[in-house]
mmCIF file of C-alpha atoms in Angstrom:
data_model
loop_
_atom_site.group_PDB
_atom_site.id
_atom_site.type_symbol
_atom_site.label_atom_id
_atom_site.label_comp_id
_atom_site.label_asym_id
_atom_site.label_seq_id
_atom_site.Cartn_x
_atom_site.Cartn_y
_atom_site.Cartn_z
ATOM 1 C CA MET A 124 172.169 -99.038 71.825
ATOM 2 C CA ARG A 125 172.134 -102.790 71.114
ATOM 3 C CA PHE A 126 168.567 -102.888 69.729
ATOM 4 C CA ALA A 127 166.348 -100.532 67.758
ATOM 5 C CA PHE A 128 162.635 -101.373 67.618
ATOM 6 C CA GLY A 129 161.272 -98.230 65.954
ATOM 7 C CA VAL A 130 159.026 -95.489 67.190
ATOM 8 C CA TYR A 131 155.344 -96.300 67.991
ATOM 9 C CA HIS A 132 152.443 -94.107 66.744
ATOM 10 C CA TRP A 133 154.945 -91.826 65.068
ATOM 11 C CA ARG A 134 152.419 -90.260 62.684
ATOM 12 C CA GLU A 135 149.965 -89.335 65.303
ATOM 13 C CA ARG A 136 152.701 -88.008 67.683
ATOM 14 C CA GLY A 137 154.394 -86.213 64.761
ATOM 15 C CA ARG A 138 151.133 -84.263 63.977
ATOM 16 C CA ARG A 139 150.858 -83.337 67.605
ATOM 17 C CA LEU A 140 154.500 -82.127 67.642
ATOM 18 C CA ALA A 141 153.743 -80.103 64.554
ATOM 19 C CA VAL A 142 150.729 -78.446 66.127
ATOM 20 C CA ALA A 143 152.668 -77.724 69.300
ATOM 21 C CA ALA A 144 155.558 -76.226 67.350
ATOM 22 C CA LEU A 145 153.144 -73.982 65.422
ATOM 23 C CA ALA A 146 151.516 -72.872 68.665
ATOM 24 C CA VAL A 147 154.910 -71.922 70.124
ATOM 25 C CA ALA A 148 155.815 -69.984 66.928
ATOM 26 C CA VAL A 149 152.459 -68.046 66.813
ATOM 27 C CA GLY A 150 152.578 -67.390 70.471
ATOM 28 C CA LEU A 151 156.065 -65.959 70.516
ATOM 29 C CA TRP A 152 155.239 -63.922 67.341
ATOM 30 C CA GLY A 153 152.294 -62.423 69.200
ATOM 31 C CA VAL A 154 154.376 -61.666 72.243
ATOM 32 C CA ARG A 155 156.856 -59.669 70.093
ATOM 33 C CA ARG A 156 154.213 -57.892 68.065
ATOM 34 C CA ARG A 157 151.437 -57.254 70.475
ATOM 35 C CA GLU A 158 151.646 -54.059 72.457
ATOM 36 C CA GLU A 159 148.592 -54.278 74.611
ATOM 37 C CA PRO A 160 149.007 -56.359 77.857
ATOM 38 C CA VAL A 161 146.005 -58.570 77.191
ATOM 39 C CA GLY A 162 147.151 -59.523 73.743
ATOM 40 C CA ARG A 163 150.601 -60.267 74.957
ATOM 41 C CA ALA A 164 149.347 -62.444 77.828
ATOM 42 C CA LEU A 165 147.091 -64.381 75.394
ATOM 43 C CA ALA A 166 149.980 -64.868 73.003
ATOM 44 C CA ALA A 167 152.237 -66.016 75.906
ATOM 45 C CA ALA A 168 149.505 -68.571 76.949
ATOM 46 C CA VAL A 169 149.378 -69.911 73.452
ATOM 47 C CA ALA A 170 153.186 -70.410 73.428
ATOM 48 C CA LEU A 171 153.193 -72.012 76.889
ATOM 49 C CA TRP A 172 150.415 -74.441 75.764
ATOM 50 C CA GLY A 173 152.510 -75.388 72.741
ATOM 51 C CA LEU A 174 155.598 -75.922 74.855
ATOM 52 C CA ARG A 175 153.705 -78.102 77.309
ATOM 53 C CA ARG A 176 151.960 -80.170 74.613
ATOM 54 C CA GLY A 177 155.224 -80.588 72.696
ATOM 55 C CA TRP A 178 157.146 -81.656 75.790
ATOM 56 C CA ARG A 179 154.583 -84.328 76.671
ATOM 57 C CA THR A 180 154.349 -85.544 73.114
ATOM 58 C CA ALA A 181 158.034 -85.771 72.689
ATOM 59 C CA ALA A 182 158.273 -87.845 75.883
ATOM 60 C CA LYS A 183 155.676 -90.356 74.427
ATOM 61 C CA LEU A 184 157.823 -90.778 71.371
ATOM 62 C CA LEU A 185 160.007 -93.019 73.699
ATOM 63 C CA ARG A 186 157.048 -95.042 75.045
ATOM 64 C CA PRO A 187 157.931 -97.850 74.743
ATOM 65 C CA PRO A 188 161.606 -97.113 74.475
ATOM 66 C CA PRO A 189 162.910 -98.141 71.016
ATOM 67 C CA TRP A 190 165.688 -100.054 72.672
ATOM 68 C CA HIS A 191 163.785 -101.684 75.449
ATOM 69 C CA VAL A 192 162.911 -105.422 75.320
ATOM 70 C CA ASP A 193 160.754 -105.900 78.474
ATOM 71 C CA ARG A 194 162.047 -109.467 78.864
ATOM 72 C CA GLU A 195 159.615 -110.356 81.695
ATOM 73 C CA LYS A 196 156.635 -110.926 79.433
ATOM 74 C CA TYR A 197 158.628 -112.824 76.783
ATOM 75 C CA ALA A 198 160.021 -115.026 79.484
ATOM 76 C CA ALA A 199 156.492 -115.821 80.535
ATOM 77 C CA LEU A 200 155.545 -116.547 76.894
ATOM 78 C CA ALA A 201 158.589 -118.782 76.430
ATOM 79 C CA ALA A 202 157.708 -120.740 79.614
ATOM 80 C CA ALA A 203 154.187 -121.289 78.249
ATOM 81 C CA VAL A 204 155.385 -123.095 75.164
ATOM 82 C CA ASP A 205 158.635 -124.725 76.560
ATOM 83 C CA LEU A 206 160.925 -124.059 73.567
ATOM 84 C CA SER A 207 163.516 -126.634 74.697
ATOM 85 C CA GLY A 208 163.839 -129.194 71.987
ATOM 86 C CA ALA A 209 161.928 -127.155 69.356
ATOM 87 C CA ASP A 210 163.316 -127.524 65.823
ATOM 88 C CA ARG A 211 161.112 -124.985 64.195
ATOM 89 C CA LEU A 212 159.709 -121.736 65.603
ATOM 90 C CA LEU A 213 157.173 -119.459 63.890
ATOM 91 C CA ASP A 214 156.740 -115.917 65.413
ATOM 92 C CA VAL A 215 153.667 -114.337 64.082
ATOM 93 C CA GLY A 216 153.524 -110.560 64.136
ATOM 94 C CA CYS A 217 157.370 -110.149 64.815
ATOM 95 C CA GLY A 218 157.244 -106.466 63.810
ATOM 96 C CA THR A 219 160.598 -104.892 64.200
ATOM 97 C CA GLY A 220 161.889 -107.938 66.053
ATOM 98 C CA ARG A 221 161.055 -107.114 69.637
ATOM 99 C CA SER A 222 159.356 -110.521 70.276
ATOM 100 C CA LEU A 223 162.182 -112.411 68.607
ATOM 101 C CA VAL A 224 164.745 -110.716 70.722
ATOM 102 C CA GLY A 225 162.625 -111.379 73.839
ATOM 103 C CA LEU A 226 162.371 -115.072 73.051
ATOM 104 C CA ALA A 227 166.023 -115.477 71.917
ATOM 105 C CA PRO A 228 167.376 -116.558 75.363
ATOM 106 C CA ALA A 229 164.960 -119.545 75.321
ATOM 107 C CA VAL A 230 165.472 -120.642 71.674
ATOM 108 C CA PRO A 231 167.612 -123.732 71.571
ATOM 109 C CA ASP A 232 170.754 -124.028 69.336
ATOM 110 C CA GLY A 233 169.848 -125.252 65.830
ATOM 111 C CA CYS A 234 166.239 -124.164 65.923
ATOM 112 C CA THR A 235 164.988 -122.714 62.674
ATOM 113 C CA VAL A 236 163.318 -119.390 63.409
ATOM 114 C CA LEU A 237 160.706 -117.727 61.015
ATOM 115 C CA GLY A 238 159.405 -114.313 61.751
ATOM 116 C CA LEU A 239 156.214 -113.099 59.972
ATOM 117 C CA ASP A 240 154.497 -109.717 59.841
ATOM 118 C CA VAL A 241 152.736 -107.388 57.369
ATOM 119 C CA PHE A 242 155.359 -104.744 58.147
ATOM 120 C CA ASP A 243 152.988 -101.790 58.052
ATOM 121 C CA ASP A 244 155.027 -98.718 58.989
ATOM 122 C CA ARG A 245 152.034 -96.454 59.602
ATOM 123 C CA VAL A 246 152.113 -97.387 63.253
ATOM 124 C CA ILE A 247 155.735 -98.112 63.928
ATOM 125 C CA LEU A 248 158.477 -96.053 62.302
ATOM 126 C CA GLY A 249 160.979 -98.358 60.757
ATOM 127 C CA ASN A 250 158.751 -101.415 60.714
ATOM 128 C CA ALA A 251 160.446 -103.491 57.976
ATOM 129 C CA PRO A 252 162.039 -106.911 57.458
ATOM 130 C CA GLY A 253 165.489 -105.605 57.478
ATOM 131 C CA LEU A 254 165.187 -104.131 61.040
ATOM 132 C CA ALA A 255 163.613 -107.291 62.303
ATOM 133 C CA ARG A 256 166.465 -109.338 60.867
ATOM 134 C CA TRP A 257 169.016 -106.958 62.361
ATOM 135 C CA ASN A 258 167.535 -107.046 65.844
ATOM 136 C CA ALA A 259 167.268 -110.857 65.764
ATOM 137 C CA ALA A 260 170.877 -111.082 64.703
ATOM 138 C CA ALA A 261 171.892 -108.770 67.525
ATOM 139 C CA ALA A 262 170.220 -111.270 69.924
ATOM 140 C CA GLY A 263 172.069 -114.115 68.517
ATOM 141 C CA LEU A 264 169.307 -115.495 66.227
ATOM 142 C CA THR A 265 169.603 -116.316 62.618
ATOM 143 C CA ALA A 266 165.988 -115.684 61.550
ATOM 144 C CA GLU A 267 164.246 -115.912 58.213
ATOM 145 C CA ILE A 268 161.904 -112.836 57.997
ATOM 146 C CA VAL A 269 158.959 -112.913 55.636
ATOM 147 C CA ARG A 270 156.135 -110.537 54.795
ATOM 148 C CA GLY A 271 152.805 -112.227 55.269
ATOM 149 C CA ASP A 272 149.316 -112.157 56.647
ATOM 150 C CA ALA A 273 148.609 -113.929 59.977
ATOM 151 C CA ALA A 274 145.168 -115.039 58.653
ATOM 152 C CA ARG A 275 146.855 -116.717 55.611
ATOM 153 C CA LEU A 276 150.137 -118.056 56.785
ATOM 154 C CA PRO A 277 152.605 -118.988 53.946
ATOM 155 C CA VAL A 278 153.588 -122.179 55.882
ATOM 156 C CA ALA A 279 152.746 -125.818 55.153
ATOM 157 C CA ASP A 280 150.417 -127.977 57.385
ATOM 158 C CA GLY A 281 152.131 -129.178 60.508
ATOM 159 C CA ALA A 282 155.405 -127.499 59.535
ATOM 160 C CA VAL A 283 156.394 -125.864 62.886
ATOM 161 C CA ASP A 284 156.875 -127.057 66.381
ATOM 162 C CA VAL A 285 156.062 -123.782 68.170
ATOM 163 C CA VAL A 286 153.885 -120.926 67.084
ATOM 164 C CA THR A 287 154.010 -117.678 69.022
ATOM 165 C CA ALA A 288 151.900 -114.560 68.640
ATOM 166 C CA SER A 289 152.868 -111.537 70.573
ATOM 167 C CA ARG A 290 150.782 -108.457 70.971
ATOM 168 C CA VAL A 291 149.178 -108.763 67.610
ATOM 169 C CA LEU A 292 145.704 -110.352 67.730
ATOM 170 C CA HIS A 293 144.087 -107.303 69.495
ATOM 171 C CA ASP A 294 145.065 -105.218 66.527
ATOM 172 C CA LEU A 295 143.031 -107.424 64.101
ATOM 173 C CA PRO A 296 139.323 -107.575 63.659
ATOM 174 C CA ALA A 297 137.755 -110.404 65.685
ATOM 175 C CA GLU A 298 137.152 -112.468 62.642
ATOM 176 C CA ASP A 299 140.833 -112.135 61.469
ATOM 177 C CA ALA A 300 142.056 -112.900 64.931
ATOM 178 C CA ARG A 301 140.096 -116.152 64.812
ATOM 179 C CA ARG A 302 141.465 -116.978 61.337
ATOM 180 C CA ALA A 303 144.955 -116.237 62.556
ATOM 181 C CA LEU A 304 144.551 -118.769 65.403
ATOM 182 C CA ALA A 305 142.966 -121.299 63.001
ATOM 183 C CA GLU A 306 146.010 -120.858 60.719
ATOM 184 C CA ALA A 307 148.337 -121.308 63.750
ATOM 185 C CA ARG A 308 146.545 -124.596 64.565
ATOM 186 C CA ARG A 309 146.927 -125.727 60.798
ATOM 187 C CA VAL A 310 150.814 -125.163 60.733
ATOM 188 C CA CYS A 311 151.398 -126.454 64.182
ATOM 189 C CA ALA A 312 152.878 -129.923 64.321
ATOM 190 C CA PRO A 313 150.682 -132.664 66.068
ATOM 191 C CA ASP A 314 152.980 -132.490 69.144
ATOM 192 C CA GLY A 315 153.572 -128.745 68.833
ATOM 193 C CA ARG A 316 152.728 -125.767 70.955
ATOM 194 C CA LEU A 317 151.132 -122.341 70.647
ATOM 195 C CA GLY A 318 151.966 -119.351 72.822
ATOM 196 C CA LEU A 319 149.790 -116.238 72.838
ATOM 197 C CA LEU A 320 150.877 -113.025 74.450
ATOM 198 C CA ALA A 321 147.895 -110.688 74.369
ATOM 199 C CA LEU A 322 147.070 -107.250 75.629
ATOM 200 C CA PRO A 323 143.927 -107.192 77.810
ATOM 201 C CA TYR A 324 141.748 -105.787 75.000
ATOM 202 C CA PRO A 325 139.213 -108.318 74.035
ATOM 203 C CA HIS A 326 137.034 -107.651 70.879
ATOM 204 C CA GLU A 327 133.887 -107.936 73.005
ATOM 205 C CA ASP A 328 132.944 -105.134 75.406
ATOM 206 C CA GLY A 329 132.851 -106.205 79.008
ATOM 207 C CA ALA A 330 134.584 -109.661 78.389
ATOM 208 C CA ASP A 331 137.098 -110.792 80.848
ATOM 209 C CA PRO A 332 140.428 -110.672 78.980
ATOM 210 C CA ALA A 333 141.866 -113.969 80.289
ATOM 211 C CA ASP A 334 138.592 -115.807 79.605
ATOM 212 C CA TYR A 335 138.252 -114.193 76.211
ATOM 213 C CA TRP A 336 141.773 -115.105 74.943
ATOM 214 C CA ARG A 337 141.554 -118.579 76.398
ATOM 215 C CA ASP A 338 138.269 -119.278 74.667
ATOM 216 C CA LEU A 339 139.539 -117.961 71.372
ATOM 217 C CA VAL A 340 142.577 -120.303 71.556
ATOM 218 C CA ALA A 341 140.306 -123.114 72.422
ATOM 219 C CA ASP A 342 137.813 -122.334 69.574
ATOM 220 C CA ALA A 343 140.701 -122.630 67.195
ATOM 221 C CA GLY A 344 141.161 -126.325 68.164
ATOM 222 C CA PHE A 345 143.816 -126.102 70.725
ATOM 223 C CA THR A 346 143.776 -127.708 74.131
ATOM 224 C CA VAL A 347 144.629 -124.803 76.500
ATOM 225 C CA ARG A 348 147.366 -125.871 78.998
ATOM 226 C CA SER A 349 147.990 -122.605 80.768
ATOM 227 C CA VAL A 350 146.539 -119.123 81.254
ATOM 228 C CA GLU A 351 148.339 -116.450 83.129
ATOM 229 C CA THR A 352 147.665 -112.750 83.773
ATOM 230 C CA LEU A 353 150.977 -110.926 83.963
ATOM 231 C CA THR A 354 151.377 -107.365 85.231
ATOM 232 C CA THR A 355 154.701 -105.705 84.492
ATOM 233 C CA ASP A 356 155.847 -102.096 85.170
ATOM 234 C CA ARG A 357 154.602 -101.157 81.678
ATOM 235 C CA ASN A 358 151.419 -103.095 80.965
ATOM 236 C CA GLU A 359 149.118 -105.970 81.740
ATOM 237 C CA TYR A 360 149.159 -109.105 79.534
ATOM 238 C CA VAL A 361 147.433 -112.367 79.146
ATOM 239 C CA VAL A 362 149.687 -115.366 78.343
ATOM 240 C CA VAL A 363 147.988 -118.459 76.884
ATOM 241 C CA GLY A 364 149.702 -121.723 76.256
ATOM 242 C CA GLY A 365 148.125 -124.479 74.111
ATOM 243 C CA GLU A 366 148.677 -127.725 72.241
ATOM 244 C CA PRO A 367 146.873 -129.239 69.203
#
């Protein structure tokens, strides 16, 4: 496989696999040790439940597949910011490098690429700077990968031409998401662009996702140039493009 983006929700799914394996072991033990028909039937039911739960959980370990890029959504993000001519790109929340790989076909030669993430491996197994750097290189990018907080970017004012944030703001508390966008506005050059790829999970119950993310970008001081709701075979996304 060319890319390896890690396994999502590996702790939760690992616990479920452990419970399923225990159920199978206990059920099979009961089938062998029980002599009465009812006891053997109950033990077999436990073993079958464990097998079914384990099979379903194992299948979810590959959702999304660790090697899959899902280029459609990143093509939409690249179109929203028009990377042609960009000299400096900052990708906020790059994780294991999936967004960097997705954007790579649109990144012009000579563009300096910076990927930033907190690199918390509690959700994604393997989430670390080295893996992000390796995946970016496999896509033909020479990227500088740094550990940092989206709400406190270690970047100078007006230092980048394009800021992108992919599938990250919904994971932050609402106030931190607002701070992250304010920071994106601070580091974005006066003639720069912002691209936001968001899952349709607004922080406010009942809010329309497209309206919510558009307003959040506008509240950060950007002029919103485009809003698109994109449906792929895996999920629905909101893509927002803005300028300072």
